[in-house]
């Protein structure tokens, strides 16, 4: 049904300002990225890091795109960080332009609204330069069509040839219907080329001051030649005359063969238009994100200045408490109880670095850092299909990180959560110390741990920070504030009492904790005052023994 441009624009503006949640078909959304991910690039975000940073949820938060092309380009952008300050600031300026100029934004929205059909996802199949799939027996189609015409014309002089015409007609009909469904599937991306051409032409005519739109004139002209061939598949024939000719002369097969050659030859032009359209749509999505969240444009500096994050927060956590961090020459060790905020803070740092180098927009009041590749080890799991234990998966993941840092030292931001927790306490601490000491001079390292001993073992190359919670007789809560220094006190057993564990369990745990603490620090052991409100680090060696003896009761914390 026809809708006026004014009504369409009002609808598109409303959707841009407050994008509604929509289900993302990630196998389709990732189609463009999958086609180009093997091309040379500064960095491609590995699957493990993408999962650790909740990449799909982050994409959905940012996805205020209009077109399916824009969706695919946004996904590709988020997984392909750049190390080009000029390009990133140019993209930031494009998002600012579309946010501040309603007229330019309206032209872009209307142009992109032509590419909303799900079939548009398959346009990505045309940009790689690889030929479209061939039809089985396609080389026989010209011979069959020529045979029918030859016998038909020859029958005017030798009527017996019309028997051959009948045979060819039967063979061609069977061949046509055998290939019909396959052709309809293969031409899906071709059918969307016209919409891509119209969207690109509308953006080019709008004369928006965006660099990717400037060279579109020549690619648009080259694409026009393909469209004349593709139009054959879109012709509707109510009298079935064309359908009969298609069947007898195998016109679908012949035209498809020509389109395959033309698309392969013009793949660079198609890609130029595709990426220009996607660029504009991505800039619109980022402009929308900036309207809805507190953000800043990142600044990039030399490695000697380190990483400086001010009031950084995680955009996926409602009401997230902002925190500051400065990473200079040393790495960072994070301690604190479960749920206190360690992993969320590391994800905040990773997401901020990722968004800085992909969409030039950070969820913070200020961010300055060198260019770096983000790698993580936050949410590993064992693998039943491959028979790999949790520890083996950890060990293999860390080996990949070590190899990456050796290959390009000084250019990685590594976020590591409780390394080697799949093994015993003694070997875990030893392996942690060795790996973290090895990584520190080769990258920017932020590691969370429950092993308080690591702070002393790594004090020459790591600085300690902690998160903590407050436990009282009536309540317990977290402030989610990053605090400098090691965590020196703990609240694990008091929390068990707060959760109404049996009194005997709490008393036994308190007694054993005091005994183990006295053995570890005989000259500094002091009883804990029952009324104190203190913070917890529930994974020192002493508490590891307690968890073992109490069947991991302290894991509640």
Coordinates of C-alpha atoms in Angstrom, one line a residue:
X1 CA 0.0 0.0 0.0
X2 CA 1.3 3.5 -0.9
X3 CA 2.3 5.7 1.9
X4 CA 3.2 9.4 1.6
X5 CA 6.9 10.3 2.2
X6 CA 5.8 12.6 5.1
X7 CA 4.1 9.7 6.9
X8 CA 7.0 7.4 6.2
X9 CA 9.4 9.9 7.6
X10 CA 7.5 10.4 10.8
X11 CA 7.5 6.7 11.3
X12 CA 11.2 6.4 10.6
X13 CA 12.1 9.3 12.9
X14 CA 10.1 7.8 15.7
X15 CA 11.8 4.4 15.2
X16 CA 15.2 6.1 15.0
X17 CA 14.8 8.0 18.3
X18 CA 13.6 5.0 20.3
X19 CA 14.3 1.8 18.3
X20 CA 12.0 -1.0 19.2
X21 CA 13.5 -4.4 20.2
X22 CA 13.5 -6.7 17.2
X23 CA 14.7 -10.2 16.8
X24 CA 18.0 -10.4 15.0
X25 CA 18.7 -13.3 12.6
X26 CA 22.4 -13.5 13.4
X27 CA 23.3 -16.1 10.7
X28 CA 21.9 -13.6 8.2
X29 CA 23.2 -10.5 9.9
X30 CA 26.7 -12.0 10.0
X31 CA 26.6 -12.9 6.3
X32 CA 28.6 -9.9 5.1
X33 CA 31.2 -10.3 7.9
X34 CA 31.6 -14.0 7.1
X35 CA 32.3 -13.1 3.5
X36 CA 35.1 -10.6 4.2
X37 CA 36.5 -11.7 7.6
X38 CA 39.5 -13.4 6.0
X39 CA 40.6 -10.2 4.2
X40 CA 43.6 -8.4 5.8
X41 CA 42.6 -6.2 8.7
X42 CA 44.0 -4.6 11.8
X43 CA 42.0 -7.0 14.0
X44 CA 39.0 -9.3 13.8
X45 CA 37.3 -10.0 17.1
X46 CA 37.5 -13.7 17.9
X47 CA 34.4 -15.6 18.7
X48 CA 35.4 -16.1 22.4
X49 CA 36.0 -12.4 22.9
X50 CA 32.7 -11.6 21.1
X51 CA 30.9 -13.9 23.5
X52 CA 32.7 -12.7 26.6
X53 CA 31.7 -9.1 25.8
X54 CA 28.1 -10.1 25.1
X55 CA 28.5 -9.1 21.5
X56 CA 25.1 -10.0 20.3
X57 CA 23.4 -8.1 23.1
X58 CA 25.6 -5.1 22.4
X59 CA 24.7 -5.3 18.7
X60 CA 21.0 -5.3 19.5
X61 CA 21.5 -2.3 21.8
X62 CA 23.2 -0.3 19.0
X63 CA 20.9 -1.6 16.2
X64 CA 18.9 1.4 15.3
X65 CA 19.6 0.7 11.6
X66 CA 16.9 1.0 9.0
X67 CA 18.1 -1.4 6.3
X68 CA 19.3 -5.0 6.3
X69 CA 22.5 -3.7 4.6
X70 CA 23.0 -1.4 7.6
X71 CA 22.5 -4.2 10.0
X72 CA 25.2 -6.3 8.3
X73 CA 27.6 -3.4 8.1
X74 CA 27.1 -2.6 11.8
X75 CA 27.8 -6.2 12.8
X76 CA 30.9 -6.2 10.6
X77 CA 32.0 -2.9 12.1
X78 CA 31.7 -4.1 15.7
X79 CA 33.8 -7.1 15.0
X80 CA 36.5 -5.3 13.0
X81 CA 38.3 -2.7 15.2
X82 CA 40.3 -0.1 13.3
X83 CA 43.7 1.6 14.1
X84 CA 43.1 4.7 12.0
X85 CA 42.3 7.8 14.0
X86 CA 41.4 9.9 10.9
X87 CA 38.9 7.3 9.7
X88 CA 37.3 6.9 13.2
X89 CA 36.9 10.6 13.7
X90 CA 35.4 10.9 10.2
X91 CA 32.8 8.4 11.2
X92 CA 32.2 10.2 14.5
X93 CA 31.6 13.4 12.5
X94 CA 29.2 11.6 10.2
X95 CA 27.1 10.4 13.2
X96 CA 27.2 14.0 14.6
X97 CA 26.0 15.4 11.3
X98 CA 23.0 13.0 11.1
X99 CA 22.1 13.7 14.7
X100 CA 22.2 17.5 14.4
X101 CA 20.7 18.0 10.9
X102 CA 17.1 16.6 10.6
X103 CA 16.9 17.4 6.9
X104 CA 20.0 15.2 6.1
X105 CA 18.8 12.5 8.5
X106 CA 15.3 12.5 6.8
X107 CA 16.8 12.0 3.4
X108 CA 19.0 9.2 4.6
X109 CA 16.1 7.5 6.4
X110 CA 13.9 7.6 3.3
X111 CA 16.6 6.2 1.1
X112 CA 17.4 3.3 3.4
X113 CA 13.8 2.4 3.9
X114 CA 13.9 0.7 0.5
X115 CA 16.1 -2.1 1.9
X116 CA 14.1 -3.6 4.6
X117 CA 13.1 -7.0 3.1
X118 CA 14.8 -10.0 4.5
X119 CA 15.9 -11.0 1.0
X120 CA 18.2 -8.0 1.2
X121 CA 20.5 -10.0 3.5
X122 CA 21.6 -12.1 0.5
X123 CA 23.1 -9.1 -1.3
X124 CA 26.2 -9.8 0.7
X125 CA 26.7 -12.9 -1.5
X126 CA 27.4 -10.7 -4.5
X127 CA 30.3 -8.6 -3.2
X128 CA 33.0 -11.2 -2.8
X129 CA 33.8 -11.6 -6.5
X130 CA 33.1 -15.3 -6.3
X131 CA 30.7 -16.5 -9.0
X132 CA 27.2 -17.4 -8.2
X133 CA 26.4 -21.1 -8.0
X134 CA 26.1 -22.9 -11.3
X135 CA 23.0 -24.8 -12.4
X136 CA 23.4 -28.5 -12.9
X137 CA 23.5 -29.2 -16.6
X138 CA 23.6 -25.5 -17.4
X139 CA 26.0 -26.1 -20.3
X140 CA 23.3 -28.1 -22.1
X141 CA 20.7 -25.2 -22.0
X142 CA 21.9 -23.3 -25.1
X143 CA 22.1 -26.6 -27.1
X144 CA 18.5 -27.6 -26.0
X145 CA 17.1 -24.1 -26.9
X146 CA 19.0 -24.0 -30.2
X147 CA 17.8 -27.6 -31.0
X148 CA 14.2 -26.6 -30.5
X149 CA 14.5 -23.5 -32.7
X150 CA 16.4 -25.4 -35.4
X151 CA 13.9 -28.2 -35.7
X152 CA 11.0 -25.7 -35.5
X153 CA 12.3 -23.6 -38.4
X154 CA 13.6 -26.6 -40.4
X155 CA 10.2 -28.2 -40.2
X156 CA 9.0 -25.6 -42.7
X157 CA 11.0 -27.4 -45.4
X158 CA 11.1 -30.8 -43.9
X159 CA 8.0 -31.4 -41.7
X160 CA 9.4 -34.5 -40.2
X161 CA 11.7 -32.3 -38.1
X162 CA 8.7 -31.1 -36.2
X163 CA 8.8 -34.5 -34.4
X164 CA 12.2 -33.4 -33.1
X165 CA 10.6 -30.1 -32.0
X166 CA 8.1 -32.0 -29.9
X167 CA 10.9 -34.0 -28.4
X168 CA 12.9 -30.9 -27.6
X169 CA 9.8 -29.2 -26.2
X170 CA 9.3 -32.2 -23.8
X171 CA 12.9 -32.3 -22.7
X172 CA 13.1 -28.5 -22.2
X173 CA 9.9 -28.5 -20.2
X174 CA 11.3 -31.2 -17.8
X175 CA 14.6 -29.4 -17.6
X176 CA 12.9 -26.0 -16.9
X177 CA 10.7 -27.3 -14.1
X178 CA 13.6 -29.3 -12.6
X179 CA 15.7 -26.1 -12.4
X180 CA 12.8 -23.7 -11.5
X181 CA 13.0 -23.8 -7.7
X182 CA 16.8 -23.7 -7.7
X183 CA 16.8 -20.6 -9.9
X184 CA 14.3 -18.8 -7.8
X185 CA 16.5 -19.4 -4.8
X186 CA 19.7 -18.3 -6.6
X187 CA 18.3 -15.1 -8.0
X188 CA 17.1 -13.8 -4.5
X189 CA 20.1 -11.5 -4.1
X190 CA 19.9 -10.4 -7.8
X191 CA 16.3 -9.3 -7.2
X192 CA 17.4 -6.8 -4.5
X193 CA 20.0 -5.1 -6.7
X194 CA 17.4 -2.7 -8.0
X195 CA 16.6 -1.6 -4.5
X196 CA 20.3 -1.2 -3.6
X197 CA 20.8 0.9 -6.7
X198 CA 17.8 3.2 -5.9
X199 CA 19.0 3.6 -2.3
X200 CA 22.5 4.4 -3.4
X201 CA 21.3 6.8 -6.0
X202 CA 19.0 8.6 -3.5
X203 CA 21.9 9.0 -1.0
X204 CA 24.2 10.2 -3.8
X205 CA 21.7 12.8 -5.0
X206 CA 21.1 14.0 -1.4
X207 CA 24.7 15.3 -1.6
X208 CA 25.4 14.5 2.1
X209 CA 29.0 15.5 3.0
X210 CA 30.0 11.9 3.7
X211 CA 33.2 10.6 2.0
X212 CA 31.9 7.1 1.1
X213 CA 29.1 8.7 -0.9
X214 CA 31.4 10.8 -3.1
X215 CA 32.6 8.1 -5.6
X216 CA 29.2 6.5 -6.1
X217 CA 28.5 7.9 -9.6
X218 CA 30.6 5.4 -11.5
X219 CA 29.6 2.2 -9.6
X220 CA 25.9 3.2 -9.9
X221 CA 26.3 3.5 -13.7
X222 CA 28.0 0.1 -13.9
X223 CA 25.3 -1.5 -11.8
X224 CA 22.6 -0.2 -14.2
X225 CA 23.8 -2.6 -16.9
X226 CA 23.1 -5.6 -14.6
X227 CA 19.7 -4.4 -13.6
X228 CA 18.5 -4.5 -17.2
X229 CA 19.2 -8.3 -17.2
X230 CA 17.9 -8.9 -13.7
X231 CA 14.6 -7.1 -14.7
X232 CA 13.8 -10.2 -16.8
X233 CA 13.2 -12.2 -13.7
X234 CA 10.8 -9.6 -12.4
X235 CA 8.5 -9.3 -15.4
X236 CA 4.9 -10.5 -14.7
X237 CA 3.0 -12.2 -17.5
X238 CA -0.7 -12.6 -16.9
X239 CA -1.2 -14.2 -20.3
X240 CA 1.4 -16.9 -19.6
X241 CA 3.1 -16.2 -23.0
X242 CA 6.4 -15.3 -21.5
X243 CA 6.1 -18.3 -19.1
X244 CA 5.7 -20.6 -22.1
X245 CA 8.7 -19.1 -23.8
X246 CA 10.8 -19.5 -20.7
X247 CA 9.8 -23.1 -20.5
X248 CA 10.4 -24.0 -24.2
X249 CA 13.5 -21.9 -24.8
X250 CA 15.0 -22.2 -21.2
X251 CA 15.2 -18.4 -21.0
X252 CA 15.6 -18.4 -17.2
X253 CA 18.7 -20.6 -17.4
X254 CA 20.2 -18.6 -20.2
X255 CA 19.7 -15.2 -18.6
X256 CA 20.9 -16.5 -15.2
X257 CA 24.1 -17.6 -16.9
X258 CA 24.7 -14.1 -18.3
X259 CA 23.9 -12.6 -14.9
X260 CA 26.5 -14.8 -13.2
X261 CA 29.2 -13.4 -15.5
X262 CA 28.0 -9.8 -15.1
X263 CA 27.8 -9.9 -11.3
X264 CA 31.2 -11.4 -11.0
X265 CA 32.6 -8.7 -13.2
X266 CA 30.9 -5.9 -11.4
X267 CA 31.4 -7.2 -7.8
X268 CA 33.6 -4.2 -6.9
X269 CA 30.9 -1.7 -8.0
X270 CA 28.3 -3.6 -6.0
X271 CA 30.5 -3.7 -2.9
X272 CA 31.2 0.0 -3.1
X273 CA 27.5 0.8 -3.2
X274 CA 26.7 -1.8 -0.5
X275 CA 29.3 -0.4 1.9
X276 CA 28.4 3.2 1.3
X277 CA 24.8 2.5 2.1
X278 CA 25.8 0.5 5.1
X279 CA 28.1 3.3 6.3
X280 CA 25.3 5.8 6.3
X281 CA 23.0 3.4 8.2
X282 CA 25.7 2.7 10.8
X283 CA 26.2 6.4 11.4
X284 CA 22.4 6.8 11.9
X285 CA 22.5 4.0 14.4
X286 CA 25.4 5.5 16.3
X287 CA 23.7 8.9 16.3
X288 CA 20.6 7.2 17.9
X289 CA 22.8 5.5 20.5
X290 CA 24.4 8.8 21.4
X291 CA 20.9 10.3 21.9
X292 CA 20.0 7.6 24.4
X293 CA 23.2 7.2 26.4
X294 CA 25.9 9.3 27.9
X295 CA 28.9 9.0 25.6
X296 CA 32.1 10.6 24.5
X297 CA 34.3 10.6 21.4
X298 CA 37.5 8.7 22.2
X299 CA 41.0 10.2 22.0
X300 CA 43.9 8.2 20.9
X301 CA 47.5 8.7 22.0
X302 CA 50.9 6.9 22.3
X303 CA 51.3 3.8 24.4
X304 CA 53.5 5.7 26.8
X305 CA 50.4 7.6 28.0
X306 CA 48.5 4.4 28.9
X307 CA 44.7 3.9 29.1
X308 CA 42.6 6.5 30.9
X309 CA 38.9 5.8 31.5
X310 CA 36.7 8.3 33.3
X311 CA 33.2 7.5 34.5
X312 CA 33.1 4.4 32.3
X313 CA 29.9 2.3 32.6
X314 CA 28.5 -0.8 30.8
X315 CA 25.6 0.2 28.5
X316 CA 23.9 -3.2 28.9
X317 CA 23.6 -2.8 32.7
X318 CA 20.7 -0.6 33.8
X319 CA 21.9 2.0 36.3
X320 CA 25.5 0.8 36.0
X321 CA 27.8 2.5 38.5
X322 CA 30.5 4.4 36.6
X323 CA 34.2 3.9 37.5
X324 CA 37.6 5.4 36.6
X325 CA 40.8 3.6 35.8
X326 CA 44.2 4.5 34.6
X327 CA 46.5 1.9 33.2
X328 CA 50.1 3.0 32.8
X329 CA 53.1 0.8 32.9
X330 CA 51.7 -1.8 35.3
X331 CA 49.0 -4.4 34.9
X332 CA 46.0 -4.5 37.2
X333 CA 44.9 -7.2 39.6
X334 CA 41.2 -7.1 40.7
X335 CA 40.1 -8.8 43.8
X336 CA 36.7 -9.0 45.5
X337 CA 33.8 -11.4 46.1
X338 CA 31.5 -12.8 43.5
X339 CA 28.8 -10.4 42.4
X340 CA 30.9 -7.4 43.6
X341 CA 31.5 -6.2 40.0
X342 CA 34.9 -7.4 38.9
X343 CA 33.8 -9.2 35.7
X344 CA 31.3 -6.4 34.8
X345 CA 34.1 -3.8 35.2
X346 CA 36.4 -5.8 32.9
X347 CA 33.6 -6.1 30.3
X348 CA 33.1 -2.3 30.7
X349 CA 36.7 -1.7 29.8
X350 CA 36.6 -4.2 26.9
X351 CA 33.4 -2.8 25.5
X352 CA 34.7 0.8 25.8
X353 CA 37.9 -0.1 24.0
X354 CA 36.0 -2.0 21.3
X355 CA 33.4 0.8 20.7
X356 CA 36.2 3.4 20.6
X357 CA 37.9 1.6 17.7
X358 CA 34.7 0.7 15.8
X359 CA 32.1 3.4 16.2
X360 CA 34.2 6.2 17.8
X361 CA 31.8 6.4 20.6
X362 CA 32.4 5.4 24.2
X363 CA 30.0 4.9 27.2
X364 CA 32.1 7.2 29.4
X365 CA 32.7 10.9 30.0
X366 CA 36.3 10.6 28.7
X367 CA 38.5 7.8 27.2
X368 CA 42.0 8.1 26.0
X369 CA 44.1 5.1 25.0
X370 CA 46.5 3.8 22.4
X371 CA 45.2 1.5 19.7
X372 CA 44.9 -2.0 21.0
X373 CA 43.4 -5.4 20.1
X374 CA 41.0 -6.7 22.8
X375 CA 41.3 -10.4 23.8
X376 CA 39.5 -12.0 26.7
X377 CA 39.2 -15.1 28.8
X378 CA 36.0 -14.5 30.9
X379 CA 33.4 -17.2 30.2
X380 CA 35.1 -20.4 29.3
X381 CA 33.5 -23.8 29.7
X382 CA 34.4 -27.5 29.2
X383 CA 33.5 -29.2 26.0
X384 CA 31.6 -32.5 26.0
X385 CA 31.7 -33.0 22.2
X386 CA 35.5 -32.8 22.1
X387 CA 36.1 -34.3 25.5
X388 CA 38.0 -31.3 26.8
X389 CA 38.0 -30.5 30.5
X390 CA 37.6 -27.0 31.8
X391 CA 41.3 -26.8 32.6
X392 CA 42.3 -28.0 29.2
X393 CA 40.1 -25.3 27.5
X394 CA 41.6 -22.7 29.8
X395 CA 45.2 -23.8 29.0
X396 CA 44.5 -23.8 25.2
X397 CA 42.9 -20.4 25.4
X398 CA 45.8 -18.9 27.3
X399 CA 48.2 -20.4 24.9
X400 CA 46.5 -18.6 22.0
X401 CA 46.8 -15.3 24.0
X402 CA 50.4 -15.9 24.7
X403 CA 51.1 -16.6 21.0
X404 CA 49.2 -13.4 20.0
X405 CA 51.1 -11.2 22.4
X406 CA 54.4 -12.7 21.1
X407 CA 53.5 -11.9 17.5
X408 CA 52.5 -8.3 18.2
X409 CA 53.8 -7.2 21.7
X410 CA 52.4 -4.0 23.2
X411 CA 49.2 -3.9 21.1
X412 CA 46.8 -6.0 23.1
X413 CA 44.3 -5.3 25.9
X414 CA 43.9 -8.6 27.8
X415 CA 41.0 -9.1 30.2
X416 CA 41.4 -12.3 32.2
X417 CA 39.0 -13.7 34.8
X418 CA 40.2 -16.2 37.4
X419 CA 42.8 -18.0 35.4
X420 CA 43.3 -21.8 35.8
X421 CA 40.5 -22.2 38.3
X422 CA 40.1 -25.7 37.0
X423 CA 43.0 -26.9 39.0
X424 CA 44.2 -27.0 42.6
X425 CA 45.2 -23.9 44.6
X426 CA 48.9 -24.4 44.7
X427 CA 49.4 -25.0 41.0
X428 CA 46.8 -22.3 40.1
X429 CA 48.7 -19.6 42.0
X430 CA 52.0 -20.7 40.4
X431 CA 50.6 -20.8 36.9
X432 CA 48.8 -17.4 37.4
X433 CA 52.0 -15.8 38.6
X434 CA 54.1 -17.1 35.7
X435 CA 51.5 -16.3 33.0
X436 CA 50.7 -12.8 34.3
X437 CA 54.3 -11.9 34.8
X438 CA 55.0 -13.0 31.2
X439 CA 52.1 -11.1 29.7
X440 CA 52.6 -7.8 31.6
X441 CA 55.4 -6.4 29.4
X442 CA 53.7 -7.6 26.2
X443 CA 50.3 -6.0 26.6
X444 CA 47.8 -4.2 28.8
X445 CA 46.6 -6.7 31.3
X446 CA 43.6 -6.6 33.7
X447 CA 43.1 -9.8 35.7
X448 CA 40.6 -10.7 38.3
X449 CA 41.5 -13.2 41.0
X450 CA 40.4 -14.6 44.3
X451 CA 44.0 -15.5 45.3
X452 CA 45.3 -12.7 47.5
X453 CA 48.8 -14.1 47.3
X454 CA 49.2 -13.0 43.7
X455 CA 49.4 -9.3 44.8
X456 CA 52.6 -9.9 46.8
X457 CA 54.1 -12.2 44.1
X458 CA 53.4 -9.7 41.3
X459 CA 53.8 -6.4 43.2
X460 CA 56.7 -5.3 40.9
X461 CA 54.6 -5.3 37.8
X462 CA 50.9 -5.2 38.9
X463 CA 48.9 -2.7 40.9
X464 CA 46.0 -3.9 43.0
X465 CA 42.3 -2.7 43.0
X466 CA 39.3 -4.3 44.6
X467 CA 35.5 -4.3 44.8
X468 CA 33.8 -5.1 48.1
X469 CA 30.4 -5.5 49.7
X470 CA 29.0 -4.4 53.1
X471 CA 27.4 -7.0 55.4
X472 CA 25.5 -6.0 58.5
X473 CA 23.3 -8.0 60.9
X474 CA 20.2 -6.8 58.9
X475 CA 21.4 -6.5 55.3
X476 CA 24.2 -6.9 52.8
X477 CA 24.8 -4.8 49.6
X478 CA 27.4 -3.9 47.0
X479 CA 28.4 -0.4 46.0
X480 CA 30.2 -1.5 42.8
X481 CA 32.9 1.1 43.3
X482 CA 36.5 0.3 42.2
X483 CA 38.9 1.0 45.1
X484 CA 42.6 1.2 45.0
X485 CA 44.8 -1.3 46.9
X486 CA 44.4 -5.0 47.9
X487 CA 41.4 -6.4 49.7
X488 CA 42.6 -7.1 53.2
X489 CA 39.4 -8.2 54.9
X490 CA 36.7 -10.7 54.2
X491 CA 33.0 -11.2 54.9
X492 CA 32.3 -14.7 53.5
X493 CA 31.4 -16.4 56.8
X494 CA 29.3 -13.4 58.0
X495 CA 27.3 -13.7 54.8
X496 CA 26.6 -17.3 55.5
X497 CA 25.1 -16.3 58.8
X498 CA 23.2 -13.6 57.1
X499 CA 21.7 -16.2 54.8
X500 CA 20.6 -18.3 57.8
X501 CA 23.0 -21.1 57.5
X502 CA 22.8 -23.6 60.5
X503 CA 24.6 -22.0 63.5
X504 CA 26.9 -25.0 63.8
X505 CA 28.1 -24.6 60.2
X506 CA 28.8 -20.9 60.8
X507 CA 30.6 -21.5 64.1
X508 CA 32.8 -24.3 62.7
X509 CA 33.7 -22.2 59.7
X510 CA 34.6 -19.2 61.9
X511 CA 36.8 -21.4 64.2
X512 CA 38.6 -23.1 61.3
X513 CA 39.1 -19.7 59.5
X514 CA 40.7 -18.3 62.6
X515 CA 43.0 -21.3 63.0
X516 CA 44.1 -21.2 59.3
X517 CA 44.7 -17.4 59.5
X518 CA 46.8 -17.9 62.6
X519 CA 48.9 -20.5 60.9
X520 CA 49.5 -18.3 57.9
X521 CA 50.2 -15.1 59.8
X522 CA 51.1 -16.1 63.4
X523 CA 52.4 -12.7 64.3
X524 CA 49.5 -10.7 62.9
X525 CA 46.4 -12.9 63.6
X526 CA 43.7 -10.8 65.2
X527 CA 40.1 -11.9 66.1
X528 CA 37.5 -10.3 63.9
X529 CA 35.1 -8.0 65.9
X530 CA 31.5 -9.3 65.3
X531 CA 30.1 -5.8 64.8
X532 CA 32.6 -4.7 62.1
X533 CA 31.3 -3.9 58.6
X534 CA 34.1 -5.1 56.4
X535 CA 34.8 -6.1 52.7
X536 CA 35.4 -9.6 51.5
X537 CA 38.0 -11.4 49.4
X538 CA 36.8 -14.9 49.6
X539 CA 39.4 -16.7 47.6
X540 CA 42.7 -16.5 49.5
X541 CA 44.5 -19.7 50.2
X542 CA 42.9 -20.0 53.7
X543 CA 39.4 -19.6 52.4
X544 CA 40.1 -22.1 49.6
X545 CA 40.8 -24.6 52.3
X546 CA 37.6 -23.6 54.1
X547 CA 35.6 -24.0 50.9
X548 CA 37.0 -27.5 50.5
X549 CA 36.3 -28.5 54.0
X550 CA 32.8 -27.0 54.0
X551 CA 31.8 -28.5 50.6
X552 CA 32.2 -25.1 48.8
X553 CA 29.8 -23.3 51.1
X554 CA 31.6 -20.0 50.5
X555 CA 30.7 -20.1 46.8
X556 CA 27.5 -18.4 47.9
X557 CA 29.5 -15.2 48.1

